[in-house]
Coordinates of C-alpha atoms and ligand atoms in Angstrom, one line a residue:
R1 CA 7.6 181.2 204.1
A2 CA 4.6 179.9 206.0
K3 CA 6.0 181.3 209.2
S4 CA 6.5 184.9 207.9
L5 CA 3.3 185.0 206.1
G6 CA 1.5 183.4 209.0
K7 CA 2.6 186.2 211.2
A8 CA 1.1 188.8 208.9
R9 CA -2.2 186.9 208.7
Y10 CA -3.0 187.1 212.4
H11 CA -2.7 190.9 212.5
V12 CA -5.0 193.6 211.3
F13 CA -3.6 194.7 208.0
D14 CA -0.1 196.0 208.8
P15 CA 1.6 197.7 205.8
V16 CA 5.1 197.1 207.2
M17 CA 4.6 193.4 207.7
Y18 CA 2.9 193.2 204.3
Q19 CA 5.8 194.9 202.7
E20 CA 8.2 192.5 204.5
A21 CA 6.2 189.5 203.3
I22 CA 6.3 190.7 199.8
Q23 CA 10.0 191.3 199.9
L24 CA 10.6 187.8 201.3
L25 CA 8.5 186.3 198.5
Q26 CA 10.5 188.3 196.0
L27 CA 13.8 187.2 197.5
E28 CA 12.6 183.5 197.3
N29 CA 11.6 183.9 193.7
D30 CA 14.9 185.5 192.8
L31 CA 16.9 182.9 194.7
R32 CA 15.2 180.0 192.8
K33 CA 16.1 181.7 189.5
A34 CA 19.6 182.4 190.8
V35 CA 20.2 178.7 191.4
E36 CA 18.9 177.9 187.9
R37 CA 20.9 180.6 186.2
Q38 CA 24.0 180.0 188.3
E39 CA 24.3 183.6 189.5
F40 CA 26.6 182.8 192.4
L41 CA 30.3 183.7 192.7
V42 CA 33.0 182.6 195.1
Y43 CA 35.3 185.2 196.6
Y44 CA 38.5 184.2 198.3
Q45 CA 40.1 185.7 201.4
P46 CA 43.7 184.7 202.4
I47 CA 44.6 183.2 205.8
I48 CA 48.1 184.0 206.9
S49 CA 50.5 182.0 209.0
L50 CA 51.7 184.2 211.8
S51 CA 55.1 182.4 212.0
T52 CA 56.0 182.9 208.4
G53 CA 53.8 185.8 207.4
K54 CA 52.7 183.9 204.3
I55 CA 49.4 182.9 202.9
I56 CA 48.7 179.3 203.8
S57 CA 45.0 179.0 203.0
L58 CA 42.1 180.7 201.4
E59 CA 38.5 180.9 202.7
A60 CA 35.7 180.6 200.1
L61 CA 33.0 183.1 200.6
V62 CA 29.9 183.0 198.4
R63 CA 28.4 186.1 196.7
W64 CA 25.3 186.5 194.6
Q65 CA 25.5 188.4 191.4
H66 CA 21.9 189.6 191.3
P67 CA 20.8 190.7 187.8
T68 CA 19.6 194.1 188.9
R69 CA 21.1 194.7 192.3
D70 CA 24.7 195.2 193.6
L71 CA 26.6 192.2 194.7
V72 CA 24.5 190.5 197.4
F73 CA 26.3 189.3 200.6
P74 CA 25.6 185.9 202.3
I75 CA 23.9 187.5 205.3
E76 CA 21.1 188.5 203.0
F77 CA 20.5 185.2 201.3
I78 CA 22.0 182.2 203.2
P79 CA 19.4 182.2 206.0
A80 CA 16.6 182.5 203.4
S81 CA 18.1 179.7 201.2
E82 CA 18.3 177.5 204.3
E83 CA 14.7 178.1 205.0
I84 CA 13.4 177.3 201.5
G85 CA 15.7 174.4 201.0
L86 CA 18.1 175.8 198.4
I87 CA 21.2 175.9 200.6
N88 CA 22.3 172.4 199.8
E89 CA 22.5 173.1 196.1
I90 CA 24.2 176.5 196.6
N91 CA 26.7 175.2 199.2
I92 CA 27.6 172.1 197.1
W93 CA 28.2 174.4 194.2
V94 CA 30.5 176.6 196.3
L95 CA 32.4 173.5 197.5
Q96 CA 32.9 172.3 193.9
E97 CA 33.8 175.7 192.5
A98 CA 36.3 176.4 195.3
C99 CA 38.0 173.0 194.8
E100 CA 38.1 173.4 191.0
T101 CA 39.7 176.8 191.4
I102 CA 42.5 175.5 193.7
S103 CA 43.0 172.5 191.5
S104 CA 43.3 174.4 188.3
W105 CA 45.9 176.8 189.8
S106 CA 47.8 173.9 191.2
E107 CA 47.7 172.1 187.8
K108 CA 49.1 175.2 186.1
K109 CA 51.8 175.3 188.9
L110 CA 50.7 178.8 189.9
I111 CA 50.4 178.0 193.6
D112 CA 52.2 176.0 196.2
K113 CA 50.8 172.5 196.5
S114 CA 50.2 173.0 200.2
L115 CA 47.8 175.9 199.8
S116 CA 44.5 174.8 201.2
I117 CA 40.9 176.0 200.8
S118 CA 38.4 176.4 203.6
V119 CA 34.7 176.1 202.8
N120 CA 31.8 177.1 205.1
L121 CA 29.1 174.4 205.4
S122 CA 25.6 175.0 206.6
V123 CA 24.4 172.5 209.1
R124 CA 21.5 171.7 206.8
L125 CA 24.0 169.8 204.6
F126 CA 24.7 167.4 207.5
Y127 CA 21.1 166.1 207.1
Q128 CA 21.6 165.5 203.4
T129 CA 22.6 161.8 203.4
N130 CA 24.8 162.2 200.3
L131 CA 27.0 165.0 201.6
I132 CA 29.9 162.6 202.1
A133 CA 29.3 161.2 198.6
H134 CA 29.4 164.7 197.1
I135 CA 32.7 165.4 199.0
N136 CA 34.2 162.2 197.8
R137 CA 33.2 162.9 194.2
I138 CA 34.6 166.5 194.3
I139 CA 37.9 165.3 195.8
N140 CA 38.2 162.6 193.1
Q141 CA 37.2 164.9 190.2
T142 CA 39.5 167.8 191.2
K143 CA 42.3 165.5 192.6
I144 CA 42.8 167.9 195.5
S145 CA 44.2 166.2 198.5
S146 CA 41.7 165.9 201.3
C147 CA 44.0 167.6 203.8
N148 CA 43.9 170.7 201.5
L149 CA 40.1 170.9 201.9
K150 CA 39.0 172.3 205.2
I151 CA 35.5 172.6 206.5
E152 CA 34.2 175.4 208.6
I153 CA 31.2 175.0 210.8
T154 CA 29.9 177.7 213.2
E155 CA 29.9 177.0 216.8
S156 CA 26.3 177.9 217.6
V157 CA 25.1 175.4 215.1
I158 CA 27.1 172.6 216.7
M159 CA 25.6 173.3 220.1
E160 CA 22.1 173.0 218.8
N161 CA 22.5 169.7 217.0
H162 CA 25.3 167.8 218.6
R163 CA 24.1 164.2 218.2
D164 CA 23.5 164.1 214.5
I165 CA 26.5 166.3 213.7
K166 CA 29.0 164.1 215.5
N167 CA 28.5 161.3 213.0
V168 CA 29.2 163.5 210.0
L169 CA 32.2 165.1 211.7
S170 CA 33.8 161.8 212.3
H171 CA 33.3 161.0 208.6
F172 CA 35.3 164.1 207.7
Q173 CA 37.9 163.1 210.3
K174 CA 38.2 159.6 208.6
L175 CA 38.7 161.3 205.3
N176 CA 41.5 163.5 206.7
I177 CA 39.6 166.7 206.1
P178 CA 40.5 169.2 208.8
L179 CA 37.6 170.7 210.7
I180 CA 37.5 174.3 211.9
M181 CA 35.1 175.6 214.5
D182 CA 34.0 179.0 213.1
D183 CA 32.9 182.1 215.1
F184 CA 34.4 180.5 218.3
G185 CA 33.2 182.4 221.4
T186 CA 29.7 183.1 220.1
G187 CA 28.1 179.8 220.8
Y188 CA 28.8 179.1 224.5
S189 CA 30.3 175.6 224.1
S190 CA 31.3 174.0 227.3
L191 CA 34.9 173.0 227.3
S192 CA 34.4 169.3 228.0
Y193 CA 31.9 169.3 225.2
L194 CA 34.3 170.9 222.8
H195 CA 36.8 168.2 223.6
S196 CA 34.5 165.5 222.4
F197 CA 34.4 166.9 218.8
P198 CA 37.2 166.2 216.3
F199 CA 38.1 169.9 215.6
N200 CA 41.6 170.8 214.4
A201 CA 41.3 174.5 214.8
L202 CA 39.3 177.2 216.5
K203 CA 38.5 180.4 214.6
I204 CA 38.2 183.2 217.1
D205 CA 35.2 185.4 216.2
K206 CA 36.0 188.9 214.9
S207 CA 34.1 190.5 217.8
F208 CA 36.8 189.3 220.2
V209 CA 39.6 190.4 218.0
R210 CA 38.0 193.9 217.6
R211 CA 37.7 194.2 221.4
M212 CA 41.4 193.3 222.0
Q213 CA 42.4 197.0 221.5
D214 CA 39.8 198.3 224.0
N215 CA 41.5 196.1 226.7
Q216 CA 45.1 197.0 226.0
E217 CA 46.2 195.5 229.3
N218 CA 44.7 192.0 229.2
M219 CA 43.6 191.9 225.5
G220 CA 40.2 190.7 226.6
L221 CA 39.4 187.0 226.0
V222 CA 41.6 186.4 223.0
P223 CA 44.6 185.1 225.1
A224 CA 42.4 182.6 226.9
M225 CA 40.8 181.4 223.6
I226 CA 44.2 180.8 222.1
S227 CA 45.3 178.9 225.2
I228 CA 42.1 176.8 225.0
A229 CA 42.9 175.9 221.4
H230 CA 46.5 174.9 222.2
S231 CA 45.7 173.0 225.3
M232 CA 43.3 170.9 223.3
G233 CA 45.9 170.3 220.6
M234 CA 44.2 172.6 218.1
T235 CA 45.5 175.6 216.3
A236 CA 44.0 179.1 216.7
I237 CA 42.9 181.4 213.8
A238 CA 42.0 185.0 214.4
E239 CA 39.4 186.5 212.1
G240 CA 38.6 190.1 211.4
V241 CA 42.2 191.4 211.8
E242 CA 42.2 195.0 210.6
T243 CA 45.1 196.8 212.2
P244 CA 48.9 196.3 212.5
E245 CA 48.4 196.5 216.3
Q246 CA 46.1 193.6 216.3
L247 CA 48.5 191.6 214.2
A248 CA 51.4 192.4 216.6
Q249 CA 49.3 191.5 219.6
L250 CA 48.3 188.2 218.0
R251 CA 51.9 187.3 217.2
C252 CA 52.8 188.0 220.9
L253 CA 50.1 185.7 222.0
N254 CA 51.4 182.9 219.7
C255 CA 48.2 182.8 217.7
D256 CA 48.8 180.5 214.7
Y257 CA 46.9 182.1 211.8
A258 CA 45.1 185.3 211.0
Q259 CA 42.6 186.6 208.5
G260 CA 41.2 190.0 207.9
Y261 CA 41.0 193.2 205.8
L262 CA 44.6 194.1 207.0
F263 CA 45.8 191.4 204.7
S264 CA 43.1 191.4 202.0
Q265 CA 39.4 191.7 201.4
P266 CA 37.7 188.7 200.0
L267 CA 38.5 188.8 196.2
P268 CA 37.2 187.2 193.0
K269 CA 39.5 184.4 191.8
E270 CA 41.1 186.5 189.1
L271 CA 42.3 189.0 191.6
M272 CA 43.2 186.4 194.2
I273 CA 45.6 184.6 191.8
D274 CA 47.2 188.0 191.1
L275 CA 47.8 188.5 194.8
L276 CA 49.1 185.0 195.3
L277 CA 51.6 185.4 192.4
T278 CA 53.2 188.4 194.2
S279 CA 54.0 186.0 197.1
P280 CA 53.1 188.6 199.8
Q281 CA 54.5 188.4 203.3
W282 CA 53.4 190.2 206.4
Ligands
C2E301 P1 32.4 183.6 208.3 O1 32.6 182.3 207.8 O2 32.7 183.9 209.8 O3 33.3 184.6 207.4 C1 33.9 185.8 207.8 C2 33.2 187.0 207.4 O4 33.9 188.1 207.9 C3 33.1 187.2 205.9 O5 31.8 187.9 205.7 C4 34.2 188.1 205.6 O6 34.1 188.8 204.4 C5 34.2 189.0 206.8 N1 35.5 189.6 207.1 C6 36.7 189.2 206.7 N2 37.7 190.0 207.1 C7 37.1 190.9 207.9 C8 37.6 192.1 208.6 O7 38.8 192.3 208.7 N3 36.7 192.8 209.2 C9 35.3 192.6 209.2 N4 34.5 193.4 209.8 N5 34.8 191.5 208.5 C10 35.7 190.7 207.8 P2 30.9 187.4 204.5 O8 31.7 187.1 203.3 O9 29.8 188.5 204.3 O10 30.2 186.1 205.0 C11 29.4 186.1 206.1 C12 29.1 184.7 206.6 O11 28.3 184.0 205.6 C13 30.3 183.8 206.8 O12 30.9 184.1 208.1 C14 29.7 182.4 206.7 O13 29.1 182.1 208.0 C15 28.6 182.6 205.7 N6 29.0 182.1 204.4 C16 29.8 182.7 203.5 N7 29.9 181.9 202.4 C17 29.2 180.7 202.7 C18 29.0 179.5 202.0 O14 29.5 179.3 200.9 N8 28.2 178.6 202.6 C19 27.7 178.8 203.8 N9 26.9 177.9 204.4 N10 27.9 179.9 204.5 C20 28.6 180.9 204.0
MG302 MG1 34.0 180.9 207.9
MG303 MG1 33.8 183.4 211.3
MG304 MG1 30.8 184.7 211.0

């Protein structure tokens, strides 16, 4: 907050900046209330195995049910909640809610025991000393098996903070929680560097998947990214798959998993269980 207000202070009165500062304050206020009133929702998007065509996993994606606005997407509130220190509370809630959902479906025998849940973690949580304690508690309470909980961390974040992060990542590894590097290709990791982290999977950023079709002949960088994953003993997940052509291309390239609007939009849990119960196959 100080940063954005500070900017405005050093300028002659600027109505645009003033307006932006007011909006940011409003957002912060609303976010604090949202945490108290539990206005967040988890949406779920399926991840498909390209060998079987079946759903093998779900990604948990947070939404904010603002009292007076339409559903608010993470791009609008995750950065702000990181800045004002609310991200830990929000993200731990998402983790808990996602694990409880999977666990209750599993208890009612609605889903296959092997269905896993993938949760995005902000790097801020890695500096919270009790992150591992929270994870242990959630796993114990929900009785989900640790290999069915996957953690996604974005590549750019890992580049910035490698030393501190390595410690936490090795904790996850010890707990048998699979680790996914999200938005792979956007963070300029060096390959030797990548090798030193215990990732199980690379999730290819949707910008590369989108550009596959512009480069019909070589399919851009996607084949290379899949090879990198495989040569390091990791699996490859393609995100942002929207067309049957992309799906066919990814299958040709031996990509392992895919996710995108072609299969399903992120859905609230009531609609996701309906989809799962139809046992869809692509
Ligand atoms: P992400 O983890 O890379 O998630 C993928 C984003 O792509 C999601 O946006 C998803 O709705 C969207 N998407 C899925 N399929 C397609 C497609 O076919 N085409 C296109 N154009 N987009 C697709 P969303 O839900 O708005 O989330 C944005 C980002 O916010 C996520 O990117 C993740 O970094 C962050 N995020 C979401 N939930 C959480 C959370 O619980 N905690 C934290 N720390 N971050 C979260
Ligand atoms: Mg993700
Ligand atoms: Mg991503
Ligand atoms: Mg992303």
